[in-house]
Amino acid sequence: MPKLIISGRGGCGKSTLVTLMAQRIEEQGKKVLVVDSDESNLGLGAMLGIEPGEKTLMDYLGGRPAVMDKLMAVIREGGDEKAELFPENSFLEDLPSDFVRWNGNKGFMQIGKIEHSHEGCACPMGAVTRDFLNQLNVNGEEWVLVDTEAGVEHFGRGIVEGADSVIMVVDPSNDAVLLSEKTAELTGEAGKSFGVVLNKVDHETKIILEDVLKKKNIPIQGFIPYSKTMARENLNGNMLDIKMVEGGIDEILNRVESHYQNK
């Protein structure tokens, strides 16, 4: 099954979608790995109900200095930051427990976090994410969901090249609509499939967004209605549950799965 990039503007609900999709995939008896590639997101583990591993993937690879040394060595040789940071042809069952934590068939890992002032940019984490996704193989009943940072920088860093599809979360805002056009363009340049999921919508905003996006030829994969219960539980740092929303997730998964199988 696919490796999915979950994209969108800040606060649109990327982590919420990832959490709900992961829960449903696990309930279907399939294996799912959630990859936190956002260097500033601290709450995804709580939403999933899984404590982060002892190390991030960056830590496991020796930390920022070791990763930067490898990247600079490649650049000095005339490369483009495509250093081989992770073992080739890795499978989910091969991933060390140092940086991956499993709860049943649902796994969680973090690429890396900004830990100190003046530490530097997140570029090395982007390189690590790109190499990890390129080297990771998934079997027929396995999914990988990548929660990204806000915006489109992951496209500039080439992270999308190791994925199969991009799903953008669109909340009821003009910024999200405008960003969906740019994200669709960048996804097309990368040769990947694209679709959006409407989030935090009521009946009225759902109709408005559907009309606007269809006029822009933006494919809609499904929607998640606004849930006061989910907002409250997230505010309190509690695990989210698919029962907090009415429908939507099955439709999204079915469309993604159908598209992937028909490639």
Coordinates of N, CA and C in Angstrom, one line a residue, residues 35-187:
V35 N 4.9 8.7 10.4 CA 6.2 9.4 10.4 C 6.0 10.9 10.7
D36 N 6.5 11.4 11.8 CA 6.4 12.8 12.1 C 7.6 13.5 11.6
S37 N 7.4 14.2 10.4 CA 8.5 14.9 9.8 C 8.5 16.4 10.1
D38 N 7.6 16.8 11.0 CA 7.5 18.3 11.3 C 8.4 18.5 12.5
E39 N 9.4 19.4 12.3 CA 10.4 19.6 13.4 C 9.9 20.4 14.6
S40 N 8.7 20.9 14.5 CA 8.1 21.7 15.6 C 6.8 21.1 16.2
N41 N 6.4 20.0 15.6 CA 5.1 19.4 16.2 C 5.5 18.5 17.4
L42 N 4.9 18.8 18.5 CA 5.2 18.1 19.7 C 4.0 17.2 20.2
G43 N 2.8 17.3 19.6 CA 1.7 16.7 20.2 C 1.2 15.4 19.4
L44 N 1.8 15.0 18.3 CA 1.3 13.9 17.5 C 1.2 12.6 18.3
G45 N 2.2 12.3 19.1 CA 2.3 11.1 19.8 C 1.1 11.0 20.8
A46 N 0.7 12.1 21.4 CA -0.4 12.1 22.3 C -1.7 11.8 21.6
M47 N -1.8 12.4 20.4 CA -3.0 12.2 19.6 C -3.2 10.8 19.2
L48 N -2.0 10.1 18.9 CA -2.0 8.7 18.5 C -2.2 7.8 19.7
G49 N -1.8 8.2 20.8 CA -1.8 7.4 22.0 C -0.5 6.5 22.1
I50 N 0.6 7.0 21.5 CA 1.9 6.3 21.5 C 3.0 7.3 21.9
E51 N 3.8 6.8 22.9 CA 4.9 7.6 23.3 C 6.0 7.6 22.3
P52 N 6.7 8.7 22.0 CA 7.8 8.7 21.1 C 8.9 7.8 21.5
G53 N 9.7 7.3 20.6 CA 10.8 6.4 20.9 C 11.9 7.2 21.7
E54 N 12.9 6.4 22.1 CA 14.0 7.0 22.9 C 14.8 8.0 22.1
K55 N 14.8 7.8 20.8 CA 15.6 8.6 19.9 C 14.7 9.0 18.7
T56 N 15.0 10.2 18.1 CA 14.5 10.5 16.8 C 15.4 9.8 15.7
L57 N 14.9 9.8 14.5 CA 15.8 9.2 13.5 C 17.1 9.9 13.3
M58 N 17.0 11.2 13.4 CA 18.3 12.1 13.4 C 19.2 11.6 14.5
D59 N 18.7 11.4 15.7 CA 19.6 11.0 16.8 C 20.2 9.6 16.5
Y60 N 19.4 8.7 16.0 CA 19.8 7.4 15.6 C 20.9 7.4 14.6
L61 N 20.9 8.4 13.7 CA 21.9 8.5 12.7 C 23.1 9.2 13.1
G62 N 23.2 9.6 14.4 CA 24.4 10.3 14.9 C 24.1 11.7 15.3
G63 N 22.9 12.3 15.0 CA 22.6 13.6 15.4 C 22.9 14.6 14.2
R64 N 22.6 15.8 14.4 CA 22.8 16.9 13.4 C 24.2 16.9 12.9
P65 N 25.3 16.9 13.7 CA 26.6 17.0 13.2 C 27.0 15.9 12.2
A66 N 26.6 14.6 12.6 CA 26.9 13.5 11.7 C 26.2 13.6 10.4
V67 N 24.9 14.0 10.4 CA 24.1 14.1 9.2 C 24.7 15.2 8.3
M68 N 25.0 16.3 8.9 CA 25.6 17.5 8.2 C 26.9 17.1 7.5
D69 N 27.7 16.4 8.2 CA 29.0 16.0 7.7 C 28.8 15.1 6.4
K70 N 27.8 14.2 6.4 CA 27.6 13.4 5.3 C 27.0 14.2 4.1
L71 N 26.1 15.1 4.4 CA 25.6 16.0 3.4 C 26.6 16.9 2.8
M72 N 27.5 17.5 3.6 CA 28.5 18.4 3.1 C 29.5 17.6 2.2
A73 N 29.8 16.3 2.6 CA 30.7 15.5 1.8 C 30.2 15.3 0.4
V74 N 28.9 15.0 0.3 CA 28.2 14.8 -1.0 C 28.3 16.1 -1.8
I75 N 28.0 17.2 -1.1 CA 28.0 18.5 -1.8 C 29.4 18.9 -2.4
R76 N 30.4 18.6 -1.6 CA 31.8 18.8 -2.0 C 32.2 18.0 -3.2
E77 N 31.5 16.9 -3.3 CA 31.8 16.0 -4.5 C 30.9 16.3 -5.7
G78 N 30.1 17.4 -5.6 CA 29.3 17.8 -6.7 C 27.9 17.3 -6.7
G79 N 27.5 16.7 -5.5 CA 26.1 16.2 -5.5 C 25.1 17.2 -5.1
D80 N 23.9 16.7 -4.7 CA 22.8 17.7 -4.4 C 22.1 17.3 -3.1
E81 N 22.9 17.0 -2.1 CA 22.5 16.6 -0.7 C 21.8 15.2 -0.7
K82 N 21.9 14.4 -1.8 CA 21.3 13.1 -1.7 C 22.3 12.1 -1.2
A83 N 22.6 12.3 0.1 CA 23.5 11.3 0.8 C 22.7 10.1 1.1
E84 N 23.4 9.0 1.2 CA 22.8 7.7 1.6 C 22.9 7.6 3.1
L85 N 21.8 8.0 3.8 CA 21.8 8.1 5.2 C 21.2 6.9 5.9
F86 N 20.4 6.2 5.2 CA 19.6 5.1 5.7 C 19.8 3.8 4.9
P87 N 19.8 2.6 5.5 CA 20.1 1.4 4.7 C 19.1 1.2 3.6
E88 N 19.6 0.7 2.5 CA 18.7 0.4 1.3 C 17.8 -0.7 1.6
N89 N 16.6 -0.6 0.9 CA 15.6 -1.7 0.9 C 15.2 -2.1 2.4
S90 N 14.9 -1.2 3.2 CA 14.5 -1.4 4.5 C 13.0 -1.7 4.5
F91 N 12.5 -2.5 5.5 CA 11.1 -2.9 5.6 C 10.6 -2.5 7.0
L92 N 9.3 -2.4 7.2 CA 8.8 -1.9 8.5 C 9.3 -2.8 9.7
E93 N 9.4 -4.1 9.4 CA 9.8 -5.0 10.5 C 11.3 -4.9 10.8
D94 N 12.1 -4.2 9.9 CA 13.5 -4.0 10.1 C 13.8 -2.8 11.0
L95 N 12.9 -1.9 11.1 CA 13.1 -0.6 11.8 C 13.4 -0.8 13.2
P96 N 14.5 -0.2 13.7 CA 14.9 -0.4 15.1 C 14.0 0.2 16.1
S97 N 13.8 -0.4 17.3 CA 12.9 0.1 18.3 C 13.5 1.4 19.0
D98 N 14.8 1.7 18.7 CA 15.4 2.9 19.2 C 14.5 4.1 18.8
F99 N 14.0 4.2 17.6 CA 13.3 5.3 17.1 C 11.9 5.1 16.7
V100 N 11.4 3.8 16.7 CA 10.0 3.5 16.3 C 9.4 2.8 17.5
R101 N 8.2 3.3 17.9 CA 7.4 2.6 18.9 C 6.1 2.1 18.3
W102 N 5.8 0.8 18.6 CA 4.6 0.2 18.1 C 3.6 0.0 19.2
N103 N 2.3 0.2 18.9 CA 1.2 -0.1 19.7 C 0.3 -1.0 18.9
G104 N 0.4 -2.3 19.0 CA -0.3 -3.2 18.1 C 0.3 -3.0 16.7
N105 N -0.6 -2.8 15.7 CA -0.1 -2.6 14.3 C 0.1 -1.2 13.9
K106 N 0.1 -0.3 14.9 CA 0.3 1.1 14.7 C 1.6 1.6 15.2
G107 N 2.4 2.1 14.3 CA 3.8 2.6 14.8 C 3.9 4.1 14.7
F108 N 4.9 4.6 15.4 CA 5.1 6.1 15.4 C 6.6 6.4 15.5
M109 N 7.1 7.3 14.7 CA 8.5 7.7 14.8 C 8.6 9.2 14.4
Q110 N 9.6 9.8 14.9 CA 9.9 11.2 14.7 C 11.2 11.3 13.9
I111 N 11.2 12.2 12.9 CA 12.5 12.4 12.1 C 13.5 13.2 13.0
G112 N 13.0 14.3 13.6 CA 13.9 15.1 14.4 C 13.2 16.4 14.8
K113 N 13.7 17.0 15.8 CA 13.1 18.2 16.4 C 14.2 19.3 16.5
I114 N 13.8 20.6 16.4 CA 14.6 21.7 16.8 C 14.7 21.8 18.3
E115 N 15.8 21.5 18.9 CA 15.9 21.4 20.4 C 16.5 22.7 21.0
H116 N 17.3 23.5 20.3 CA 18.0 24.6 20.9 C 18.0 25.8 20.1
S117 N 18.0 27.0 20.7 CA 18.1 28.2 20.0 C 19.4 28.3 19.2
H118 N 19.4 28.9 18.0 CA 20.5 29.0 17.1 C 21.1 27.6 16.7
E119 N 20.2 26.6 16.7 CA 20.7 25.2 16.3 C 20.9 25.1 14.8
G120 N 20.2 25.9 14.1 CA 20.3 25.8 12.6 C 18.9 25.5 12.0
C121 N 18.9 25.4 10.7 CA 17.6 25.2 10.0 C 17.3 23.7 10.0
A122 N 16.1 23.4 9.4 CA 15.6 22.0 9.4 C 16.0 21.3 8.2
C123 N 16.9 21.9 7.4 CA 17.3 21.2 6.1 C 17.8 19.8 6.3
P124 N 18.7 19.5 7.3 CA 19.1 18.1 7.5 C 18.0 17.1 7.7
M125 N 17.0 17.6 8.4 CA 15.8 16.7 8.7 C 15.1 16.4 7.4
G126 N 15.0 17.4 6.5 CA 14.4 17.1 5.2 C 15.2 16.1 4.4
A127 N 16.5 16.2 4.5 CA 17.3 15.2 3.8 C 17.1 13.8 4.3
V128 N 17.0 13.7 5.7 CA 16.8 12.4 6.3 C 15.5 11.9 5.9
T129 N 14.4 12.7 5.9 CA 13.1 12.2 5.6 C 13.1 11.7 4.1
R130 N 13.7 12.4 3.2 CA 13.7 12.0 1.8 C 14.4 10.7 1.7
D131 N 15.6 10.5 2.3 CA 16.3 9.3 2.1 C 15.6 8.1 2.8
F132 N 15.0 8.4 3.9 CA 14.2 7.3 4.6 C 13.1 6.8 3.8
L133 N 12.3 7.7 3.2 CA 11.2 7.3 2.4 C 11.6 6.6 1.1
N134 N 12.7 7.1 0.5 CA 13.2 6.4 -0.7 C 13.7 5.0 -0.4
Q135 N 14.2 4.7 0.8 CA 14.8 3.4 1.1 C 13.8 2.5 1.7
L136 N 12.6 3.0 2.1 CA 11.6 2.2 2.8 C 10.7 1.5 1.9
N137 N 10.6 0.2 2.0 CA 9.7 -0.6 1.2 C 8.5 -1.0 2.0
V138 N 7.3 -1.0 1.4 CA 6.1 -1.4 2.1 C 5.4 -2.5 1.4
N139 N 4.8 -3.4 2.1 CA 4.1 -4.6 1.5 C 2.7 -4.2 1.3
G140 N 1.9 -5.2 0.7 CA 0.6 -4.9 0.3 C -0.4 -4.5 1.4
E141 N -0.2 -4.9 2.6 CA -1.1 -4.6 3.7 C -0.5 -3.5 4.6
E142 N 0.5 -2.8 4.2 CA 1.1 -1.8 5.0 C 1.0 -0.4 4.5
W143 N 0.8 0.6 5.4 CA 0.7 2.0 5.0 C 1.8 2.8 5.7
V144 N 2.2 3.9 5.1 CA 3.0 4.9 5.7 C 2.4 6.2 5.6
L145 N 2.2 6.9 6.7 CA 1.5 8.2 6.7 C 2.6 9.3 7.2
V146 N 2.9 10.2 6.4 CA 3.9 11.2 6.7 C 3.3 12.6 7.1
D147 N 3.3 13.0 8.3 CA 2.8 14.3 8.8 C 3.9 15.3 8.6
T148 N 3.7 16.3 7.7 CA 4.7 17.2 7.3 C 4.5 18.6 8.0
E149 N 5.5 19.4 7.9 CA 5.4 20.8 8.4 C 4.5 21.6 7.6
A150 N 4.0 22.7 8.1 CA 3.1 23.6 7.4 C 3.7 24.1 6.1
G151 N 2.9 24.2 5.0 CA 3.3 24.9 3.8 C 3.8 23.9 2.8
V152 N 4.8 24.3 2.0 CA 5.3 23.5 0.9 C 6.8 23.2 0.8
E153 N 7.5 23.5 1.9 CA 9.0 23.4 1.9 C 9.4 21.9 1.6
H154 N 8.6 20.9 2.1 CA 8.9 19.5 1.8 C 9.0 19.2 0.3
F155 N 8.3 20.0 -0.5 CA 8.4 19.8 -1.9 C 9.8 20.3 -2.4
G156 N 10.2 21.4 -1.9 CA 11.5 22.0 -2.2 C 12.7 21.1 -1.8
R157 N 12.5 20.3 -0.7 CA 13.5 19.4 -0.2 C 13.4 18.0 -0.8
G158 N 12.5 17.8 -1.7 CA 12.4 16.6 -2.4 C 11.9 15.4 -1.7
I159 N 11.2 15.7 -0.5 CA 10.7 14.6 0.3 C 9.6 13.8 -0.4
V160 N 8.9 14.5 -1.3 CA 7.8 13.9 -2.0 C 8.2 12.8 -3.0
E161 N 9.5 12.8 -3.4 CA 9.9 11.8 -4.4 C 9.9 10.4 -3.8
G162 N 9.9 10.2 -2.5 CA 9.9 8.9 -1.9 C 8.5 8.4 -1.6
A163 N 7.5 9.2 -1.9 CA 6.1 8.9 -1.6 C 5.3 8.5 -2.8
D164 N 4.1 8.0 -2.7 CA 3.2 7.6 -3.8 C 2.2 8.7 -4.1
S165 N 1.7 9.3 -3.0 CA 0.6 10.3 -3.2 C 0.7 11.4 -2.2
V166 N 0.1 12.5 -2.5 CA 0.0 13.7 -1.6 C -1.5 14.0 -1.3
I167 N -1.8 14.0 0.0 CA -3.1 14.5 0.4 C -3.0 15.8 1.1
M168 N -3.7 16.8 0.7 CA -3.6 18.1 1.4 C -4.9 18.3 2.2
V169 N -4.8 18.8 3.4 CA -5.9 19.1 4.2 C -6.3 20.5 4.0
V170 N -7.6 20.7 3.7 CA -8.1 22.1 3.4 C -9.1 22.4 4.4
D171 N -8.9 23.4 5.2 CA -9.8 23.9 6.2 C -10.6 25.1 5.5
P172 N -11.7 25.5 6.2 CA -12.5 26.6 5.6 C -11.8 28.0 5.6
S173 N -10.8 28.2 4.7 CA -10.1 29.5 4.6 C -9.6 29.7 3.2
N174 N -9.6 30.9 2.8 CA -9.1 31.2 1.4 C -7.6 30.9 1.3
D175 N -6.8 31.0 2.4 CA -5.4 30.6 2.3 C -5.3 29.2 1.9
A176 N -6.1 28.3 2.5 CA -6.0 26.9 2.2 C -6.4 26.6 0.8
V177 N -7.4 27.3 0.3 CA -7.8 27.1 -1.1 C -6.6 27.5 -2.1
L178 N -6.0 28.7 -1.8 CA -4.9 29.1 -2.6 C -3.7 28.2 -2.5
L179 N -3.5 27.7 -1.3 CA -2.4 26.7 -1.2 C -2.6 25.4 -1.9
S180 N -3.9 25.0 -2.0 CA -4.2 23.8 -2.6 C -3.8 23.8 -4.1
E181 N -4.0 25.0 -4.7 CA -3.6 25.1 -6.1 C -2.1 25.0 -6.3
K182 N -1.3 25.6 -5.4 CA 0.1 25.5 -5.5 C 0.6 24.1 -5.2
T183 N 0.0 23.5 -4.2 CA 0.4 22.1 -3.9 C 0.0 21.1 -5.0
A184 N -1.1 21.3 -5.6 CA -1.4 20.5 -6.8 C -0.4 20.6 -7.9
E185 N 0.0 21.9 -8.1 CA 1.0 22.1 -9.2 C 2.3 21.4 -8.8
L186 N 2.8 21.6 -7.6 CA 4.1 21.0 -7.2 C 4.0 19.5 -7.2
T187 N 2.9 18.9 -6.8 CA 2.7 17.5 -6.8 C 2.7 16.9 -8.2

